Coordinates of C-alpha atoms in Angstrom, one line a residue:
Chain P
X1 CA 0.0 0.0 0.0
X2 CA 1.4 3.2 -0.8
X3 CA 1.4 6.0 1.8
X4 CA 2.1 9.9 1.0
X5 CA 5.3 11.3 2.4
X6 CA 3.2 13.9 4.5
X7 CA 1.6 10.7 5.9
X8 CA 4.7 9.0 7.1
X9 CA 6.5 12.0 7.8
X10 CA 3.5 12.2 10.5
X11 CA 3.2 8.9 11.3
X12 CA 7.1 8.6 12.4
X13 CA 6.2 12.0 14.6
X14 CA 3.3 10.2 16.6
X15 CA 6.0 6.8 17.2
X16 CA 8.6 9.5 18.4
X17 CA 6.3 11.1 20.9
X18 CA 4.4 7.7 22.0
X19 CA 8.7 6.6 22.7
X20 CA 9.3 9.6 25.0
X21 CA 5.9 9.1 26.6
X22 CA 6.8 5.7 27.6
X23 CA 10.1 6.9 28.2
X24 CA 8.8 9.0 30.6
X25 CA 6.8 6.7 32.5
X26 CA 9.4 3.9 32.9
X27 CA 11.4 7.0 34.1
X28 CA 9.2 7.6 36.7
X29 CA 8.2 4.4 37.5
X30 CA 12.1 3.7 38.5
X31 CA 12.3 6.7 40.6
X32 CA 9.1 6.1 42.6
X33 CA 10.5 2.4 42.9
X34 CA 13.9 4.5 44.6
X35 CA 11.8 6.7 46.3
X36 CA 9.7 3.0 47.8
X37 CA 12.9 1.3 48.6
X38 CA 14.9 4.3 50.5
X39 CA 11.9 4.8 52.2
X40 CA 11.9 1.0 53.5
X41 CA 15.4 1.2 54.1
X42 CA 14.6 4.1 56.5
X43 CA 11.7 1.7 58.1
X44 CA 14.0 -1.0 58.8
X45 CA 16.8 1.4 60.1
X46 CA 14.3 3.0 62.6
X47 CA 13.2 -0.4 64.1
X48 CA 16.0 -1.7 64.5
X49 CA 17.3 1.4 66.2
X50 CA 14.3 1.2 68.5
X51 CA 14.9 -2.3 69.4
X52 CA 18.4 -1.2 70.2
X53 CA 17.1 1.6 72.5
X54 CA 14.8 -0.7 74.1
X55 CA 17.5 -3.7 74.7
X56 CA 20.0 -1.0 75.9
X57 CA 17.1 0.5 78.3
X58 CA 16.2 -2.9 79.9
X59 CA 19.7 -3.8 80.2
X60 CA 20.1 -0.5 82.1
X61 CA 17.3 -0.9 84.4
X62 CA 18.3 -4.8 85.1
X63 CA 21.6 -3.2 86.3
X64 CA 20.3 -0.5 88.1
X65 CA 17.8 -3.3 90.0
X66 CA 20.7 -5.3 91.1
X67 CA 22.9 -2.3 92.2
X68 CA 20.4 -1.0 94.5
X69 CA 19.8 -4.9 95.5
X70 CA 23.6 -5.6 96.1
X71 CA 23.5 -1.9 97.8
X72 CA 21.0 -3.3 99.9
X73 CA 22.8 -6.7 100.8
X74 CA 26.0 -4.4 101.5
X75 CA 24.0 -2.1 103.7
X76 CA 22.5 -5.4 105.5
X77 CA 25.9 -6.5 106.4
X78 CA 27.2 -3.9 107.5
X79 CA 24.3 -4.0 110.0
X80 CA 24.8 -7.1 111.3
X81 CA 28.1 -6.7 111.7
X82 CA 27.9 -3.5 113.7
X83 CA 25.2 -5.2 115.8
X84 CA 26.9 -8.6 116.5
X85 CA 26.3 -7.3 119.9
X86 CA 22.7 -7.9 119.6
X87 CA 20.2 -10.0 121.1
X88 CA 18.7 -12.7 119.3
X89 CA 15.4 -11.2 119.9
X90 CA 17.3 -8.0 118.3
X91 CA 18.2 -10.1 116.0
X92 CA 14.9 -11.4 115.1
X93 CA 13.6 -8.1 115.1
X94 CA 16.8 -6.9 112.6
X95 CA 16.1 -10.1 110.2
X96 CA 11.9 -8.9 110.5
X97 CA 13.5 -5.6 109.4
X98 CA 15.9 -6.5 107.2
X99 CA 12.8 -9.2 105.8
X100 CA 10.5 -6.1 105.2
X101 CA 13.1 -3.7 103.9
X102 CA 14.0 -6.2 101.1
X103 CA 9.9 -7.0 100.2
X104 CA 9.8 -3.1 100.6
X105 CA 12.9 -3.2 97.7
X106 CA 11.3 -5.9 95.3
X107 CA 8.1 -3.8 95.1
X108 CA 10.0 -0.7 94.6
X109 CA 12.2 -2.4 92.2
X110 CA 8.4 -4.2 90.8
X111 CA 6.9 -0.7 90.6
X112 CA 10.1 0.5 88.5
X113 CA 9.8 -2.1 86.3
X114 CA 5.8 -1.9 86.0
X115 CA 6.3 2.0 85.2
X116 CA 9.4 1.3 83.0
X117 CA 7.4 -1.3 80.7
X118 CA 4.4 1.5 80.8
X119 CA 7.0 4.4 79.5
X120 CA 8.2 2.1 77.0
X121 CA 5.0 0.2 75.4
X122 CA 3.6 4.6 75.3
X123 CA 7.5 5.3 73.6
X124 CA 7.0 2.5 71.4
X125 CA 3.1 3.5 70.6
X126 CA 3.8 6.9 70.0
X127 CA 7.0 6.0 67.9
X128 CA 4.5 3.3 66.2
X129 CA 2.2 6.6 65.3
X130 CA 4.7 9.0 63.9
X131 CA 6.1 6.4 61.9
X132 CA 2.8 5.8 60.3
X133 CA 2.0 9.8 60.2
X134 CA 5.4 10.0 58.6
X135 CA 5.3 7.4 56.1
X136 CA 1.7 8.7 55.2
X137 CA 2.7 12.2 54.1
X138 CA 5.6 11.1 52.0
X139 CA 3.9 8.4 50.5
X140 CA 0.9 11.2 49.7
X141 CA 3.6 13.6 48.6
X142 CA 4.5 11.4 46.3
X143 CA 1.3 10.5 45.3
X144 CA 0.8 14.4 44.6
X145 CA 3.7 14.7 42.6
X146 CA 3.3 11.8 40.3
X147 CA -0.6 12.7 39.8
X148 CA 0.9 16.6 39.1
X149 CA 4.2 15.1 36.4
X150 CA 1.2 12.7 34.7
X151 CA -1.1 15.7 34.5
X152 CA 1.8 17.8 32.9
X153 CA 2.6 15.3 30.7
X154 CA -1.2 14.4 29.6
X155 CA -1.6 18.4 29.2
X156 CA 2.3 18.5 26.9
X157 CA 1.4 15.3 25.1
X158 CA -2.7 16.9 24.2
X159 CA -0.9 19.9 22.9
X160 CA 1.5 17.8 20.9
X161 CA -1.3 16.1 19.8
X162 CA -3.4 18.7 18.9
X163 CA -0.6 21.1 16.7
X164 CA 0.2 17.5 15.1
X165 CA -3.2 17.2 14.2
X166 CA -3.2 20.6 12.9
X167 CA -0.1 20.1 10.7
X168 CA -1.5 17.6 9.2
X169 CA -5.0 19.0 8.2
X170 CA -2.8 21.3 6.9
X171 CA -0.3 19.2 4.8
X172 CA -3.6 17.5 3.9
X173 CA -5.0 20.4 2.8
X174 CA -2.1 21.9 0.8
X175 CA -1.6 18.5 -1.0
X176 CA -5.5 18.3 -1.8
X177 CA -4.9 21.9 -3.4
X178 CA -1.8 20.7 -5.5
X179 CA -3.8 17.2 -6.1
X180 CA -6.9 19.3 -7.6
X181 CA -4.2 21.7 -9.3
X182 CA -3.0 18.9 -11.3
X183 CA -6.2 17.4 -12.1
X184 CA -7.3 21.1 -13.6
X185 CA -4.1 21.3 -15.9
X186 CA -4.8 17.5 -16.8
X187 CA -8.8 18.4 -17.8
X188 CA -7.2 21.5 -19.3
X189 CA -5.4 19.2 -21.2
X190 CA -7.5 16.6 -22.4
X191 CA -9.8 18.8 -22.9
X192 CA -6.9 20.6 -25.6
X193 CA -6.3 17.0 -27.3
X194 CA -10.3 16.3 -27.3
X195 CA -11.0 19.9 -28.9
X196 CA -8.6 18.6 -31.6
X197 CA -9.8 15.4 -32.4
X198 CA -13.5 16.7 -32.2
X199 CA -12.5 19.0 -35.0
X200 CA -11.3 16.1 -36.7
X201 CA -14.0 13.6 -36.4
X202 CA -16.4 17.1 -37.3
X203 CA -14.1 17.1 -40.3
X204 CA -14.5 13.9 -41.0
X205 CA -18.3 13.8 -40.3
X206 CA -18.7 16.8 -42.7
X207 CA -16.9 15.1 -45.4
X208 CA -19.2 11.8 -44.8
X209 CA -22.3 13.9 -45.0
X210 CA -21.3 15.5 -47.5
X211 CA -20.7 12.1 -49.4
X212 CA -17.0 13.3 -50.6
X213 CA -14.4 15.3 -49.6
X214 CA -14.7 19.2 -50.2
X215 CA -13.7 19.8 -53.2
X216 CA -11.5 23.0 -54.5
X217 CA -14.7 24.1 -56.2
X218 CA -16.5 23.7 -52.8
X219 CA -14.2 25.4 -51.0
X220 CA -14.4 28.3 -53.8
X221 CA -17.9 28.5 -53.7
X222 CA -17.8 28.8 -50.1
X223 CA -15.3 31.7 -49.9
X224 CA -16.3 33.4 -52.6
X225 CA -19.7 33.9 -50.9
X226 CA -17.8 35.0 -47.9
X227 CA -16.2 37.9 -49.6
X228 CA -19.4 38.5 -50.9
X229 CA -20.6 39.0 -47.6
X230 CA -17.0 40.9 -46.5
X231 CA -17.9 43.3 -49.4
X232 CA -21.5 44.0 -47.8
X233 CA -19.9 44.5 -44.5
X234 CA -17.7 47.1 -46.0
X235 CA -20.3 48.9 -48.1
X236 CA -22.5 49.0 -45.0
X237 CA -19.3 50.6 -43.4
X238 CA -19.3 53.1 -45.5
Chain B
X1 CA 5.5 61.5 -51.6
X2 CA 5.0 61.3 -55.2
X3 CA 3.9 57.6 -56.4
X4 CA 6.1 55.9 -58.8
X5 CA 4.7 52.2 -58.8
X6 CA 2.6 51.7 -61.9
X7 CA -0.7 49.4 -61.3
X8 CA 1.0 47.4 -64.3
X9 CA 3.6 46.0 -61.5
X10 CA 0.9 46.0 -58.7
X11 CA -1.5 44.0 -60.3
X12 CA 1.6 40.9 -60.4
X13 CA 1.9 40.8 -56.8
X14 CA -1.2 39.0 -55.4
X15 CA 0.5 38.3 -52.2
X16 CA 3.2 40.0 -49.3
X17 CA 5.7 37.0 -51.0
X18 CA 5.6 38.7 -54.1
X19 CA 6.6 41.3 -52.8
X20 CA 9.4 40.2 -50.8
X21 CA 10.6 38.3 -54.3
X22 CA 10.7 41.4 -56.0
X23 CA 12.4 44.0 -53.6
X24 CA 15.2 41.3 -53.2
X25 CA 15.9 41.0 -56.8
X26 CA 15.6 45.3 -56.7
X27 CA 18.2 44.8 -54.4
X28 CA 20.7 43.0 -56.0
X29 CA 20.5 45.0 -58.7
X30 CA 20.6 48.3 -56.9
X31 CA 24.3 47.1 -55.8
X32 CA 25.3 46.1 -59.3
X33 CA 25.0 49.7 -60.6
X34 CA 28.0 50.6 -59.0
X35 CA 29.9 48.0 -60.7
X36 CA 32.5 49.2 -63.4
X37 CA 31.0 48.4 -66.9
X38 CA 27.7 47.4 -65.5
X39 CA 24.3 48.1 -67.6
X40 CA 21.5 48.9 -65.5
X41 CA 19.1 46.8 -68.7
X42 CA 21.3 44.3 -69.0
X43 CA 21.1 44.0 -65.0
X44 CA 17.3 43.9 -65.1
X45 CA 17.0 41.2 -67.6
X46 CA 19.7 39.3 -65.6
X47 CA 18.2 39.7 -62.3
X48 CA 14.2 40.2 -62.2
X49 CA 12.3 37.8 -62.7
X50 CA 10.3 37.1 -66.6
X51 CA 6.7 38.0 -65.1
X52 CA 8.1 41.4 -63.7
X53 CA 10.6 42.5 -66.0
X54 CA 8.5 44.3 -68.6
X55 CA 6.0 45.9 -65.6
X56 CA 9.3 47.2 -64.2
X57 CA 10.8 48.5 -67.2
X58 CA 7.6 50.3 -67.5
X59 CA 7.9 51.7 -64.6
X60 CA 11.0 53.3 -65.0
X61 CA 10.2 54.5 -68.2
X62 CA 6.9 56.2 -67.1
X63 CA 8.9 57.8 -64.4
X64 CA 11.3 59.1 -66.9
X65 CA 14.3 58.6 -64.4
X66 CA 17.9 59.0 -66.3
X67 CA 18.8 55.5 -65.6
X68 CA 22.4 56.3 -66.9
X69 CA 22.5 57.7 -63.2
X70 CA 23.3 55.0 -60.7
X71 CA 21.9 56.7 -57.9
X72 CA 19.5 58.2 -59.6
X73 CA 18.1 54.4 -60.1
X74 CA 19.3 53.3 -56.6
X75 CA 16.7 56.2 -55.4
X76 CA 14.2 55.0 -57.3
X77 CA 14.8 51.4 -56.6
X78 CA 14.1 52.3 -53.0
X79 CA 11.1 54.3 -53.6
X80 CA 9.9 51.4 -55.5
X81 CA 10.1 48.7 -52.6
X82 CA 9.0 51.4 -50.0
X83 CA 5.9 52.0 -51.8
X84 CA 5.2 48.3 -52.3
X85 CA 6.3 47.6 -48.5
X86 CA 3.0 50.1 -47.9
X87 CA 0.6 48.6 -49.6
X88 CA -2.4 46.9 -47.5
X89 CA -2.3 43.7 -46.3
X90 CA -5.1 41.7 -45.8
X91 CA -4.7 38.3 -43.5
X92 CA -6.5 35.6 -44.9
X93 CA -6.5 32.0 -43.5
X94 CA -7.9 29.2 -45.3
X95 CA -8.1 25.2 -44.4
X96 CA -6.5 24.0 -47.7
X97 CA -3.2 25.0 -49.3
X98 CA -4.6 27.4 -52.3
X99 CA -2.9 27.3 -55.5
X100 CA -2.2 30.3 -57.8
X101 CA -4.2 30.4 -59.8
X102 CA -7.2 30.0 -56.8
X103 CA -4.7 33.1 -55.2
X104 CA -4.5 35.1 -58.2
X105 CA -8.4 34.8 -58.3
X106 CA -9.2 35.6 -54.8
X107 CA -6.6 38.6 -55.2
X108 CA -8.2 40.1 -57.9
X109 CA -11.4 39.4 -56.2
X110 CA -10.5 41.7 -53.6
X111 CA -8.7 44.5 -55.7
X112 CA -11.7 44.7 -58.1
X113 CA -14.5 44.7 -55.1
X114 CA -12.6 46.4 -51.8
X115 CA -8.9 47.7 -52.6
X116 CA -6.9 48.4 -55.6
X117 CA -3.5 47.8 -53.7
X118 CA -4.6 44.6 -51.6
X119 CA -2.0 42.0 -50.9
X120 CA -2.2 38.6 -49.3
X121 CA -1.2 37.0 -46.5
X122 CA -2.2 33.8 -46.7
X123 CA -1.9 30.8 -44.0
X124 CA -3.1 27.9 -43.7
X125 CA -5.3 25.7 -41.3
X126 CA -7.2 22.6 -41.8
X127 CA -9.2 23.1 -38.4
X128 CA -11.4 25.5 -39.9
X129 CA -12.9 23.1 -42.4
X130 CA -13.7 25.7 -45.1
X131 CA -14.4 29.2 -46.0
X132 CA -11.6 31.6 -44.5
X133 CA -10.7 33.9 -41.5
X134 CA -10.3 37.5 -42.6
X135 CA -8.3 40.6 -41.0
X136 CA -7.9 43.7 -43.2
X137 CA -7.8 47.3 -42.3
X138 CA -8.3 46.5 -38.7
X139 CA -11.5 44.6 -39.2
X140 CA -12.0 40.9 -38.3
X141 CA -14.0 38.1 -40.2
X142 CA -14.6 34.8 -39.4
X143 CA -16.5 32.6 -42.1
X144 CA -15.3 29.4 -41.1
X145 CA -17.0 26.6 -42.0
X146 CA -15.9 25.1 -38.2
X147 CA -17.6 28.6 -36.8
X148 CA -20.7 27.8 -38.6
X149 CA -21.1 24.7 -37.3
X150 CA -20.7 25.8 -34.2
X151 CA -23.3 28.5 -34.4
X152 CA -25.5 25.5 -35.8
X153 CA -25.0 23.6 -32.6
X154 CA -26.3 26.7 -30.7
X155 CA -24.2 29.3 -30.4
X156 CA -22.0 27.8 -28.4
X157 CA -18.1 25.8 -28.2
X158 CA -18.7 22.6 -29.7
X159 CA -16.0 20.6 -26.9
X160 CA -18.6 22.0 -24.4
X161 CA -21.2 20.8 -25.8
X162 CA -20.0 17.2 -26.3
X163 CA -19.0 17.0 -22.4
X164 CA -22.7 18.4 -21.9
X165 CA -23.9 15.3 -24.2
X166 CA -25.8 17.3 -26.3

């Protein structure tokens, strides 16, 4: 099938632009993939640093616990040793003492503990919630700015689409002009080469009604008569 | 401008090729008169051709030039062909190729009935079938036979009416 070089001329145009479209989008496909991955990067970077915080926070507190227990066992002894003097019924009372002063440290160190776990289940909940607030806006940020680069592009490739369009109604139109042009000067011709064979076949059909050709004598008789009528003209000139 | 051509010589030259065969044997003889020894009689018998030679010689003789004068002559020699380079033309076409006789008649025709000078230019087209196309003194004819038909068809070109199928 033949196609006219406007045509393809236009044609290869629409493949360019429909390349750097998908260009384009595999473009920023590959970037939002970036954008995904350094964003889980930053995820797994952040929970791993809160699990840090939280192991180096409990391994804290388990310390602190047994310092102020093994305070409390070196305070102990000292007691007793600075009241070896005692009485057993001292004694008794001192080991009732000592007895209620350690329950007394165990709920203490129970109620640090309790409150510690509360502090760090609120830590963690409220890390849990920025986290998510975070990773909300930027992934709606980046929702906005693809839906903005695909509404640029749709409004570039419309306009593209449109002056092509317009080239090519014009092209069209030109070559219609030239087309019609050439068909004119073609009638104009034919019509030429018809005029001369019509005044042959008239000839012809003339000489066939006539039943001969036209004599010398004819065409006398015929010219003669014309200057006949040249010589009225003349006279009536005059 | 006094006339010198002679309706002798005139009535020879039926068309504007007469008259172009005629200056350019006036010509060659106007540049033998210069010649040493040269005889302006002997040089019109030599050069002019049989069917103008005595019109000429009339010519001169009516005009009563001293023809032992060569510039005299060549004067008059000049007059001669100006006066027939004058003369009216009339532009005739026809559709067959005429022969002299039928151009000797049709020139007489016309000196008897419109012009006593009249010349001929004749061409020729087949196209027009018959009769003639005429253009003298700034007046146009057409008595074609191909016009006729035309006006026979209605007025009209015949190619448009054939594409009109009628």
């Amino acid at each position: 099938m033949f196609i006219s070089e406007p045509i393809f001329f236009l044609l290869i145009i629409t493949i360019i632009l429909l390349s750097i479209t998908l260009a384009v989008i595999v473009a920023s496909y590959i970037v939002l993939l970036q954008k995904f991955r350094r964003i889980e990067r930053d995820r797994s970077r952040l929970d791993k640093r809160i699990r840090d915080h939280a192991t180096v926070l409990l391994h804290n507190a388990h310390k602190q616990a047994l310092s102020i227990v093994a305070n409390a066992h070196e305070k102990a002894k000292q007691l007793l040793r600075s009241t070896q003097e005692f009485t057993s019924e001292s004694k008794e009372q001192l080991s009732a003492t000592l007895s209620e002063e350690e329950k007394a440290q165990e709920a203490v160190v129970k109620d640090a503990s309790k409150e510690f776990s509360h502090m760090y289940e609120q830590f963690l909940h409220s890390l849990e919630q920025d986290t998510s607030a975070v990773f909300k806006t930027t992934i709606e940020g980046m929702e906005k700015d693809i839906e903005s680069e695909v509404g640029d592009f749709k409004s570039t490739l419309l306009k593209d689409t449109i002056a092509s369009q317009l080239q090519a109604e014009e092209k069209i139109k030109s070559a219609y002009a030239a087309v019609e042009k050439q068909i004119q000067e073609y009638k104009a011709d034919k019509l030429k080469s018809i005029d001369a064979a019509f005044y042959e076949m008239v000839s012809e059909s003339v000489k066939e009604i006539l039943g001969k050709s036209l004599s010398v004598d004819d065409h006398r008789d015929v010219i003669f008569k014309g200057l006949e009528q040249v010589k009225r003209d003349l006279a009536n000139k005059m | 401008m006094e006339k010198v051509l002679c309706q002798d010589l005139i009535d020879l030259l039926y068309t504007s090729s007469d008259v172009s065969e005629l200056c350019g044997e006036l010509d060659v003889i106007g540049k033998e008169l210069y010649k040493v020894g040269s005889n302006f009689s002997a040089s019109l018998s030599a050069h002019l051709s049989s069917r103008f030679l005595v019109a000429v010689e009339k010519t001169f003789k009516d005009s009563q030039i001293d023809t032992s004068l060569p510039q005299n002559v060549q004067t008059f020699l000049t007059s001669i062909c100006s006066e027939l380079k004058g003369l009216p033309i009339a532009h005739i076409r026809f559709a067959f190729d005429p022969t002299s006789n039928f151009v000797a008649d049709v020139s007489q025709w016309l000196r008897e009935n419109i012009d006593k000078g009249i010349v001929l230019e004749i061409t020729v087209d087949k196209h027009i079938i018959g009769g003639f196309l005429l253009d003298y003194d700034g007046r146009y004819w057409d008595l074609s036979v191909r016009t006729s038909f035309e006006k026979l068809f209605g007025g009209g070109n015949l190619v448009y009416l054939v594409r009109r199928g009628t």
